[in-house]
PDB file of C-alpha atoms (C1' of nucleotides) in Angstrom:
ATOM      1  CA  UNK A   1     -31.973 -75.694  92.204  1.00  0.00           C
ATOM      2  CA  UNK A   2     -35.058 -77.228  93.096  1.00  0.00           C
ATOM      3  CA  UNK A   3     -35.107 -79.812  95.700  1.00  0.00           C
ATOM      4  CA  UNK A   4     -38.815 -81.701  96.500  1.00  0.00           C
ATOM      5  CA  UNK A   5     -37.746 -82.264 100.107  1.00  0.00           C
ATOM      6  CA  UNK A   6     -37.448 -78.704 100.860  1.00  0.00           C
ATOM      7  CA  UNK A   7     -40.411 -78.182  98.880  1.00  0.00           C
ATOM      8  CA  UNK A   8     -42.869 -80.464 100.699  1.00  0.00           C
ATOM      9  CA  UNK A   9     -41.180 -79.133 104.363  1.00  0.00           C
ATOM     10  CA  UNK A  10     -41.841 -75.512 103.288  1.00  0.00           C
ATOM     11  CA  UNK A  11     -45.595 -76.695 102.023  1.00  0.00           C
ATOM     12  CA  UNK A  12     -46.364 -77.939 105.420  1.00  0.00           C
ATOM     13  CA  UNK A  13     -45.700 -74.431 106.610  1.00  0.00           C
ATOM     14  CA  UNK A  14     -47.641 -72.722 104.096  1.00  0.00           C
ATOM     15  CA  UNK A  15     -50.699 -74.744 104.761  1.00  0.00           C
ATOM     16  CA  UNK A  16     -51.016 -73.724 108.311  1.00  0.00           C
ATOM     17  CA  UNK A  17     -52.116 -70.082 107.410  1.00  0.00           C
ATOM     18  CA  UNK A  18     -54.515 -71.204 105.033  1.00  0.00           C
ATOM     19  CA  UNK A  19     -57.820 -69.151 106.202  1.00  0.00           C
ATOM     20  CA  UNK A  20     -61.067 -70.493 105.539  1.00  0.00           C
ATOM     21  CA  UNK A  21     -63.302 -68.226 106.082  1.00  0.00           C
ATOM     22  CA  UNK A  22     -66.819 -66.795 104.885  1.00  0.00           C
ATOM     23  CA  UNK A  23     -66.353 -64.421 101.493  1.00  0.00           C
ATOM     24  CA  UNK A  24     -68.927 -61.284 100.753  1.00  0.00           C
ATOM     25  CA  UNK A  25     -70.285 -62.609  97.400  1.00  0.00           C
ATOM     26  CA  UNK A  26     -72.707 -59.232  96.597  1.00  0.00           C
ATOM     27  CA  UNK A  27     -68.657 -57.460  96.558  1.00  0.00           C
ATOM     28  CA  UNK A  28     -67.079 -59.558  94.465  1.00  0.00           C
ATOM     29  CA  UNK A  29     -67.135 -57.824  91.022  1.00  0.00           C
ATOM     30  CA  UNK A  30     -64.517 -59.453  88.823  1.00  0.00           C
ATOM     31  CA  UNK A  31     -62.747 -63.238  89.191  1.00  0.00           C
ATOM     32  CA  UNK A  32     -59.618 -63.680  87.549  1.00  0.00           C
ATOM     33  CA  UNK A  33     -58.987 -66.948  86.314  1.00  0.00           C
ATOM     34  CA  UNK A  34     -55.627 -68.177  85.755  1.00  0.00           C
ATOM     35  CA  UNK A  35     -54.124 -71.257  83.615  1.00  0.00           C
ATOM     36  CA  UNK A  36     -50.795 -72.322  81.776  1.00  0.00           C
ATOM     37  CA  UNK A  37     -50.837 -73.758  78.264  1.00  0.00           C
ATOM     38  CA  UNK A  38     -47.661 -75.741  77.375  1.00  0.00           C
ATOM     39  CA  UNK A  39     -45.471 -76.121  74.215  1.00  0.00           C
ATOM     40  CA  UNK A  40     -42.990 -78.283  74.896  1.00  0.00           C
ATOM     41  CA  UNK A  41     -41.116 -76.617  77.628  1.00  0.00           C
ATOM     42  CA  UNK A  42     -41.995 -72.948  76.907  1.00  0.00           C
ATOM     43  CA  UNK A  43     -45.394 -72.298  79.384  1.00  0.00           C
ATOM     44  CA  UNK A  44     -47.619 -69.324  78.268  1.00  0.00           C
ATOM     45  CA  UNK A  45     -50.029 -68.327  81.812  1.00  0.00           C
ATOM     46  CA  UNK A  46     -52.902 -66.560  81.020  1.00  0.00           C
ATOM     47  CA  UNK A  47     -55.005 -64.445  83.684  1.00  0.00           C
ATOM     48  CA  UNK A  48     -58.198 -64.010  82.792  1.00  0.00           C
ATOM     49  CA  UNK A  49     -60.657 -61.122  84.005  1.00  0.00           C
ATOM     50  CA  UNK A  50     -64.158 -61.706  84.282  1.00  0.00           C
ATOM     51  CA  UNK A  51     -67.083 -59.718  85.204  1.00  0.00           C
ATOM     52  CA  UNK A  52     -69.664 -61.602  87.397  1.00  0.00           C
ATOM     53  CA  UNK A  53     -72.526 -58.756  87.433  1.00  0.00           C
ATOM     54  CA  UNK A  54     -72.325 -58.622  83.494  1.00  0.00           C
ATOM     55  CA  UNK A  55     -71.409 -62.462  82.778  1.00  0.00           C
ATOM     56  CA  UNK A  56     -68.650 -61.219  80.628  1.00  0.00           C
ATOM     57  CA  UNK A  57     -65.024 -61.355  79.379  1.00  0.00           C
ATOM     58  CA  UNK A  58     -63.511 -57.872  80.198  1.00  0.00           C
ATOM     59  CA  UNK A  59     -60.085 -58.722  79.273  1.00  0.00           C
ATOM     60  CA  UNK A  60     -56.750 -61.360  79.700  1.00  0.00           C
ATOM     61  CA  UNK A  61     -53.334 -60.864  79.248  1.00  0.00           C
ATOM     62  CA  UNK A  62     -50.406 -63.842  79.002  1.00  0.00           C
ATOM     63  CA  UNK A  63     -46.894 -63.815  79.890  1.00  0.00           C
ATOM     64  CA  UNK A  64     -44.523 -66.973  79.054  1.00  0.00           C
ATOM     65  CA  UNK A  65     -40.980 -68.252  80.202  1.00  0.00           C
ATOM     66  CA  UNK A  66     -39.123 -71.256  80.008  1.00  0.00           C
ATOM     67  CA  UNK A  67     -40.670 -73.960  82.970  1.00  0.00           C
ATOM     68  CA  UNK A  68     -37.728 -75.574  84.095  1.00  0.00           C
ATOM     69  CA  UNK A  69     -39.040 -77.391  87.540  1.00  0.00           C
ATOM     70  CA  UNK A  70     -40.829 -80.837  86.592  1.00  0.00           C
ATOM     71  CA  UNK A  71     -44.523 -81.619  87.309  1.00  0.00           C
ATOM     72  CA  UNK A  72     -44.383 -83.722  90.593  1.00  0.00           C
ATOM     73  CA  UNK A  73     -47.877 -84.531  91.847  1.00  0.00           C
ATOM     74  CA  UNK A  74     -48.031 -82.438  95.040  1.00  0.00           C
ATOM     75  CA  UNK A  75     -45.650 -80.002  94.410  1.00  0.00           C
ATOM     76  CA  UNK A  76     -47.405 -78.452  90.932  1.00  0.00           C
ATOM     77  CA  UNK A  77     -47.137 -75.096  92.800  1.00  0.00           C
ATOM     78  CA  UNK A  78     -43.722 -74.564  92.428  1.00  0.00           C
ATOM     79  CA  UNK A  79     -43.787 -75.040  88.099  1.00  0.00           C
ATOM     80  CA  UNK A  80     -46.662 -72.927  87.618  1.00  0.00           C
ATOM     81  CA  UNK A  81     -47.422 -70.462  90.089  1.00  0.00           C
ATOM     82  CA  UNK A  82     -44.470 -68.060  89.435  1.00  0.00           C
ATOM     83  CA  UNK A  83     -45.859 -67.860  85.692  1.00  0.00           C
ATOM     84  CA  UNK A  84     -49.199 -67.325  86.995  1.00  0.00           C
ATOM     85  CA  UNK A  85     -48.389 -64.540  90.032  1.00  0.00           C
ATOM     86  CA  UNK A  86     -46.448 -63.130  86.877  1.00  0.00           C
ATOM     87  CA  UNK A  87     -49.776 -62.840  84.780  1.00  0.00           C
ATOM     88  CA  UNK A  88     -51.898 -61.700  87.681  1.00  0.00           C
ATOM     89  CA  UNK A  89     -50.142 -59.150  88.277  1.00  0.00           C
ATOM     90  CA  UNK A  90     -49.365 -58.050  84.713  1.00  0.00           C
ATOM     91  CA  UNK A  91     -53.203 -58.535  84.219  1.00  0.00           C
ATOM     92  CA  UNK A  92     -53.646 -55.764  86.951  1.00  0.00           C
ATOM     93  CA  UNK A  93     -51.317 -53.374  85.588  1.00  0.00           C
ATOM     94  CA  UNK A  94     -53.340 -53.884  82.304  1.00  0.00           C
ATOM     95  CA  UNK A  95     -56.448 -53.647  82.787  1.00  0.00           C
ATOM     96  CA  UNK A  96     -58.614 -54.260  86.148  1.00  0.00           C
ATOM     97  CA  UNK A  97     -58.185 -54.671  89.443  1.00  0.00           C
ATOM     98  CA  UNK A  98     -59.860 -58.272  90.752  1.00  0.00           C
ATOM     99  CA  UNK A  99     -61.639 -59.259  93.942  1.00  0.00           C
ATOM    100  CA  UNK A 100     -60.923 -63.361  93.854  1.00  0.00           C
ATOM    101  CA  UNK A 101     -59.082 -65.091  91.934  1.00  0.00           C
ATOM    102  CA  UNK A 102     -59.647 -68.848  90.496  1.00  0.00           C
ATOM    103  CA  UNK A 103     -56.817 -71.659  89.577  1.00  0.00           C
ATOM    104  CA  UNK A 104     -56.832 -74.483  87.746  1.00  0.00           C
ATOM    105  CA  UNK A 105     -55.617 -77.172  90.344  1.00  0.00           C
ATOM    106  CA  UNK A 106     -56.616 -77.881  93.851  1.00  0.00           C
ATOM    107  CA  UNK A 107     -56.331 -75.929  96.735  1.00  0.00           C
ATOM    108  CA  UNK A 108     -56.983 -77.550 100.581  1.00  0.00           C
ATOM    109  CA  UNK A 109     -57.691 -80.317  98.816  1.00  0.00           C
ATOM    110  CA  UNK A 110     -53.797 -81.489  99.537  1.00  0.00           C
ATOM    111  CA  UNK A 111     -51.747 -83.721 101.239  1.00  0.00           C
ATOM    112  CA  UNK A 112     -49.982 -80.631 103.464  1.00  0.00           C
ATOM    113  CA  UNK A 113     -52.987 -77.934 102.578  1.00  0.00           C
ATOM    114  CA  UNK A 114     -50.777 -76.147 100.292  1.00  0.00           C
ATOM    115  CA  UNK A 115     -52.430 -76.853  96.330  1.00  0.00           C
ATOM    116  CA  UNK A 116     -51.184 -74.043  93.577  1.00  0.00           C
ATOM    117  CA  UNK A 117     -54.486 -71.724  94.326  1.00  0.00           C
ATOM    118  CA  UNK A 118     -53.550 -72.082  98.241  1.00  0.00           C
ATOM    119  CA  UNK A 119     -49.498 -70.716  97.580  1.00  0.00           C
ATOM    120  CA  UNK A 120     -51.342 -68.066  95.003  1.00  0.00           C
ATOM    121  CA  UNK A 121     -53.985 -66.934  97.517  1.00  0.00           C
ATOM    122  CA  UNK A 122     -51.379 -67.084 100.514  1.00  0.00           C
ATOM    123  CA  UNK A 123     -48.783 -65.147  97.926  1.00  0.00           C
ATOM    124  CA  UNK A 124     -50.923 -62.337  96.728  1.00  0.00           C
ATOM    125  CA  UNK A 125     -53.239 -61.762 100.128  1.00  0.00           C
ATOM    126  CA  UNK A 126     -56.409 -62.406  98.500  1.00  0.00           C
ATOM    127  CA  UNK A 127     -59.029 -64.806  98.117  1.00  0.00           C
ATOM    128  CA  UNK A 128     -58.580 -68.015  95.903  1.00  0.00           C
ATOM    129  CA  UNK A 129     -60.191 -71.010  94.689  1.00  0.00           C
ATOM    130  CA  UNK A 130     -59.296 -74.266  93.439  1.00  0.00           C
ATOM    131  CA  UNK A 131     -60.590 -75.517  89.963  1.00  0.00           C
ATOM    132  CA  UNK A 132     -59.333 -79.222  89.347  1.00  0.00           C
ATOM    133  CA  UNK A 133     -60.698 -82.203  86.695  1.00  0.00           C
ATOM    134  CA  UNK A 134     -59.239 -84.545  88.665  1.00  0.00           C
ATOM    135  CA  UNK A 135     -58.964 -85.508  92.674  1.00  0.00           C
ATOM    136  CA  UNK A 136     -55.326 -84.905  94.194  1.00  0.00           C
ATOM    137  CA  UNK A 137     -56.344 -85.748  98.066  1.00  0.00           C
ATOM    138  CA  UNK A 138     -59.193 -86.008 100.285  1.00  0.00           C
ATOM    139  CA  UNK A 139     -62.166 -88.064 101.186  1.00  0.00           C
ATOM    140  CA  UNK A 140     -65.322 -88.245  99.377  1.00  0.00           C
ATOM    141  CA  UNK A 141     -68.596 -87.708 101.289  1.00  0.00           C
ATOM    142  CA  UNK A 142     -71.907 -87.603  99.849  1.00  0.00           C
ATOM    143  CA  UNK A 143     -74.128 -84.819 101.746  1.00  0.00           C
ATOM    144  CA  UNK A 144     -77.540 -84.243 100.797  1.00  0.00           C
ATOM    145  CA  UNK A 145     -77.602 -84.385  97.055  1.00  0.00           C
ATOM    146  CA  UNK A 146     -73.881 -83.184  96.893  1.00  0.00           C
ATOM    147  CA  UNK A 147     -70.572 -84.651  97.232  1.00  0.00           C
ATOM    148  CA  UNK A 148     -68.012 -82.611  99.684  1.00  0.00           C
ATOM    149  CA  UNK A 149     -64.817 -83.003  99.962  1.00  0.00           C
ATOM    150  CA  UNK A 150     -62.829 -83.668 102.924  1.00  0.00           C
ATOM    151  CA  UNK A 151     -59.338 -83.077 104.511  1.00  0.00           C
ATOM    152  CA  UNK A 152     -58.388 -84.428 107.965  1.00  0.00           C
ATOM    153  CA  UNK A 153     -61.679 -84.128 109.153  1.00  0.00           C
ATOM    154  CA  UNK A 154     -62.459 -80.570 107.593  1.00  0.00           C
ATOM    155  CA  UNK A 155     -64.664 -79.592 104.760  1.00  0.00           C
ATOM    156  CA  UNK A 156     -62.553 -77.934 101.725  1.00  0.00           C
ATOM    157  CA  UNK A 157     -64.491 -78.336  98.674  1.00  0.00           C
ATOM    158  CA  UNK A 158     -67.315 -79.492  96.827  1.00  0.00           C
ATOM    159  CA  UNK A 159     -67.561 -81.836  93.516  1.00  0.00           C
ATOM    160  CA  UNK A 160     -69.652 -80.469  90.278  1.00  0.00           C
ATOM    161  CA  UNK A 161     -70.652 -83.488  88.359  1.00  0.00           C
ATOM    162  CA  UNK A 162     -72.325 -83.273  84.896  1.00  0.00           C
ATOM    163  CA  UNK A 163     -73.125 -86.388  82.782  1.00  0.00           C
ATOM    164  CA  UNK A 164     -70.610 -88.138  84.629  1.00  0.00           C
ATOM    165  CA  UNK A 165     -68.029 -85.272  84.409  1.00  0.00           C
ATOM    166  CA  UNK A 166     -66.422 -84.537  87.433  1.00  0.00           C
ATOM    167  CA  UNK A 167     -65.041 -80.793  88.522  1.00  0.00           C
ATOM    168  CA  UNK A 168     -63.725 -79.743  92.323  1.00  0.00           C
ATOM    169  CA  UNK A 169     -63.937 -76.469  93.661  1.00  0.00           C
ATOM    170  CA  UNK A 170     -61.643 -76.416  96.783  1.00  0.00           C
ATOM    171  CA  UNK A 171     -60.867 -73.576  98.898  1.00  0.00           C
ATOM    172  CA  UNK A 172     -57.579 -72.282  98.396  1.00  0.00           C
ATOM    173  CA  UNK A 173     -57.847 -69.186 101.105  1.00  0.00           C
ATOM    174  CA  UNK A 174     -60.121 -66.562 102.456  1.00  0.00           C
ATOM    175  CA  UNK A 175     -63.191 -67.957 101.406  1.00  0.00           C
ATOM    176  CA  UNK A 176     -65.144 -71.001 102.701  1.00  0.00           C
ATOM    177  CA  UNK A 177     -66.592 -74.086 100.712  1.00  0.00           C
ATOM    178  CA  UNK A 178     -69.890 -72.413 101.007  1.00  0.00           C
ATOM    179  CA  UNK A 179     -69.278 -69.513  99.378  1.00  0.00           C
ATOM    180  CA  UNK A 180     -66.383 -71.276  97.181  1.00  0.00           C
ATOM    181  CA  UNK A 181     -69.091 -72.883  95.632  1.00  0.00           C
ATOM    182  CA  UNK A 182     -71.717 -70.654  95.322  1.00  0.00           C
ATOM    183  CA  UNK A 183     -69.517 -68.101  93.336  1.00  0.00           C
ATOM    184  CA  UNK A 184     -68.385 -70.969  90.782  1.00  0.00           C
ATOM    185  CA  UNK A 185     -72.147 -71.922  90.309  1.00  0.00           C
ATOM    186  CA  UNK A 186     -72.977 -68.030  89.874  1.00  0.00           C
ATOM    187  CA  UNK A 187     -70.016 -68.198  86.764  1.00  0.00           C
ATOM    188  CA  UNK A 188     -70.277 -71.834  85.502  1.00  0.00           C
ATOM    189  CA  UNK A 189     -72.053 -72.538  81.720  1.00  0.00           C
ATOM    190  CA  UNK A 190     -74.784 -74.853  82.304  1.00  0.00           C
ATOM    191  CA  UNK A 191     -73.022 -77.691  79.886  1.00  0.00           C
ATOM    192  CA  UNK A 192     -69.305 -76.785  80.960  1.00  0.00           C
ATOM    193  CA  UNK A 193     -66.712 -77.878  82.565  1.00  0.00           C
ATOM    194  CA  UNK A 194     -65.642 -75.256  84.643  1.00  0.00           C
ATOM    195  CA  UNK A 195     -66.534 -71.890  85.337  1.00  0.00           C
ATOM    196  CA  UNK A 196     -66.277 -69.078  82.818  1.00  0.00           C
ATOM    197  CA  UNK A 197     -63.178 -67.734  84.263  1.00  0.00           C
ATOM    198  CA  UNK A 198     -61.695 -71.016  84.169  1.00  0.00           C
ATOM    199  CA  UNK A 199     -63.088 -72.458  81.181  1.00  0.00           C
ATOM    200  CA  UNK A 200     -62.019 -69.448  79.153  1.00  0.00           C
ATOM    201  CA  UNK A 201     -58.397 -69.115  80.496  1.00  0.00           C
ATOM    202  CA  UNK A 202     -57.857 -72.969  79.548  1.00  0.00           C
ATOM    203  CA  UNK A 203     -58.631 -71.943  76.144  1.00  0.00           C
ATOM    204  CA  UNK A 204     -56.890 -69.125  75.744  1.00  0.00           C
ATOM    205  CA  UNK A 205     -53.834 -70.168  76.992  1.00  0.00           C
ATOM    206  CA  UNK A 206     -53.907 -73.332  75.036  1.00  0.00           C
ATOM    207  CA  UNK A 207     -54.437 -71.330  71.704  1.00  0.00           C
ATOM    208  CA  UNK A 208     -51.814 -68.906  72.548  1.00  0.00           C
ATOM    209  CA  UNK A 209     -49.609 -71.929  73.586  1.00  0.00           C
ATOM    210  CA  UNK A 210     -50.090 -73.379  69.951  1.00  0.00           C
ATOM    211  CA  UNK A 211     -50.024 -70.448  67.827  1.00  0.00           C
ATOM    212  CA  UNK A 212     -46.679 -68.484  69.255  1.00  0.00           C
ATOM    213  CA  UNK A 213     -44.004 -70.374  69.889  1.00  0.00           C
TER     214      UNK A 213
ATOM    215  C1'  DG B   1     -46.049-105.326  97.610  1.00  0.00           C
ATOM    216  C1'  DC B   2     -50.319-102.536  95.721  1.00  0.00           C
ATOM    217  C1'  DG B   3     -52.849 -98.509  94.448  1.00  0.00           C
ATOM    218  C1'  DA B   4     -52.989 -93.316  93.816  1.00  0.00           C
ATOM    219  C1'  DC B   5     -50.920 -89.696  91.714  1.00  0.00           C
ATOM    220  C1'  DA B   6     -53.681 -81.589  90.325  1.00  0.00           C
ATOM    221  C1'  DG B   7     -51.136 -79.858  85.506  1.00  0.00           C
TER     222       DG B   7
ATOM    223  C1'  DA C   1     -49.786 -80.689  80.257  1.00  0.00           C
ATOM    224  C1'  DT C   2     -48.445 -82.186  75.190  1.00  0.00           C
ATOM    225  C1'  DC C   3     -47.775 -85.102  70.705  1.00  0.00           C
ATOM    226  C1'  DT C   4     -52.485 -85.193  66.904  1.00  0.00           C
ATOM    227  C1'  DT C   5     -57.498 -85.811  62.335  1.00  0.00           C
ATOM    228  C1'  DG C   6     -60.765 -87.864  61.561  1.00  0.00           C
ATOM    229  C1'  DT C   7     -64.339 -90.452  63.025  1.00  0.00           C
ATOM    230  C1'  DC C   8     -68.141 -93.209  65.494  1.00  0.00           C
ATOM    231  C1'  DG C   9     -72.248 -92.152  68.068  1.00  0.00           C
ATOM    232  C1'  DC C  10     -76.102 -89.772  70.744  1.00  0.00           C
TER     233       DC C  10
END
DNA sequence: GCGACAG
DNA sequence: ATCTTGTCGC
């Protein structure tokens, strides 16, 4: 069974091999992007595969199970990842092999360092990043013309605001804010309200959500 | 006690 | 996240 306390203890673990580090953007060929669409307590994930050279959709794939572990604000990890690891890896099999992979939810930007794209990024080995509508934990600090986002002193993220829309892009692990950023800006609709890996996964897995069963 | 609280 | 269509406004 599922017990928060052993949760949060085994979060504050996790978070301390969080790497944030610098990311090789002119490598990175494909971003996944992975989301889960609900209907009531069936939860579809979808991993998306997108091609940043081309700008283009090269394929998804969606796997769905039963979600039995409530949402608990700090501990979203442990109801969705498993479904998402599950589509990544499906996704792989699939179709293509991906170079970073983007979450919807927050990454550093946690109260133990340990958001969803953080466990994913720490799970698979590979470089992550956080997509989230909404702040989880952190400070706010306006730096030239942008607003960063802060954790115990440390940078983890950046905040995308259009018309009063806001998006954060946190680092979940092997990548910096930097770069974090830069990669999300290289993928992101001008008019959206996330990047194209993102933005299309959250659709997708909504429709596929509503339409099976 | 009060405010905050990813999806 | 999800339950839910149309409708008011730029």
């Amino acid at each position: 069974m599922f017990v928060a306390s052993k949760a949060v203890a085994l979060q504050r673990e996790l978070g301390r091999f969080a790497l944030i580090q610098p990311l090789e953007l002119d490598r990175v060929e494909i971003v996944a992007g992975l989301d889960v669409g609900y209907r009531k307590s069936l939860g579809y994930a979808v991993a998306l595969a997108y091609d940043v050279r081309n700008q283009r959709e090269v394929c998804w794939v969606a796997v769905s199970s039963e979600v039995e572990i409530p949402y608990v604000p700090g501990l979203l990890a442990f109801r969705e990842a498993p479904l998402m690891v599950a589509a990544l890896k499906e996704l792989v099999e699939q179709c293509t092999e991906i170079d970073v992979v983007m979450v919807n939810g927050h990454g550093l930007a946690h109260p133990r360092r340990a958001g969803i794209a953080t466990h994913i990024g720490l799970a698979l080995d590979m470089p992550s990043i956080g997509i989230a509508k909404k702040k989880l934990f952190g400070d706010l600090v306006e730096e030239n013309g942008r607003v960063a986002i802060y954790v115990e002193k440390q940078k983890v993220g950046y905040v995308v605001e259009y018309r009063g829309a806001k998006t954060f892009v946190t680092v979940g692990h092997r990548v910096d804010p930097d770069t974090a950023l830069e990669l999300a800006l290289r993928i992101w609709r001008e008019g959206a309200r996330f990047p194209e890996p993102i933005e299309l996964a959250d659709k997708v897995s909504k429709k596929v959500a509503k339409e099976l069963g």
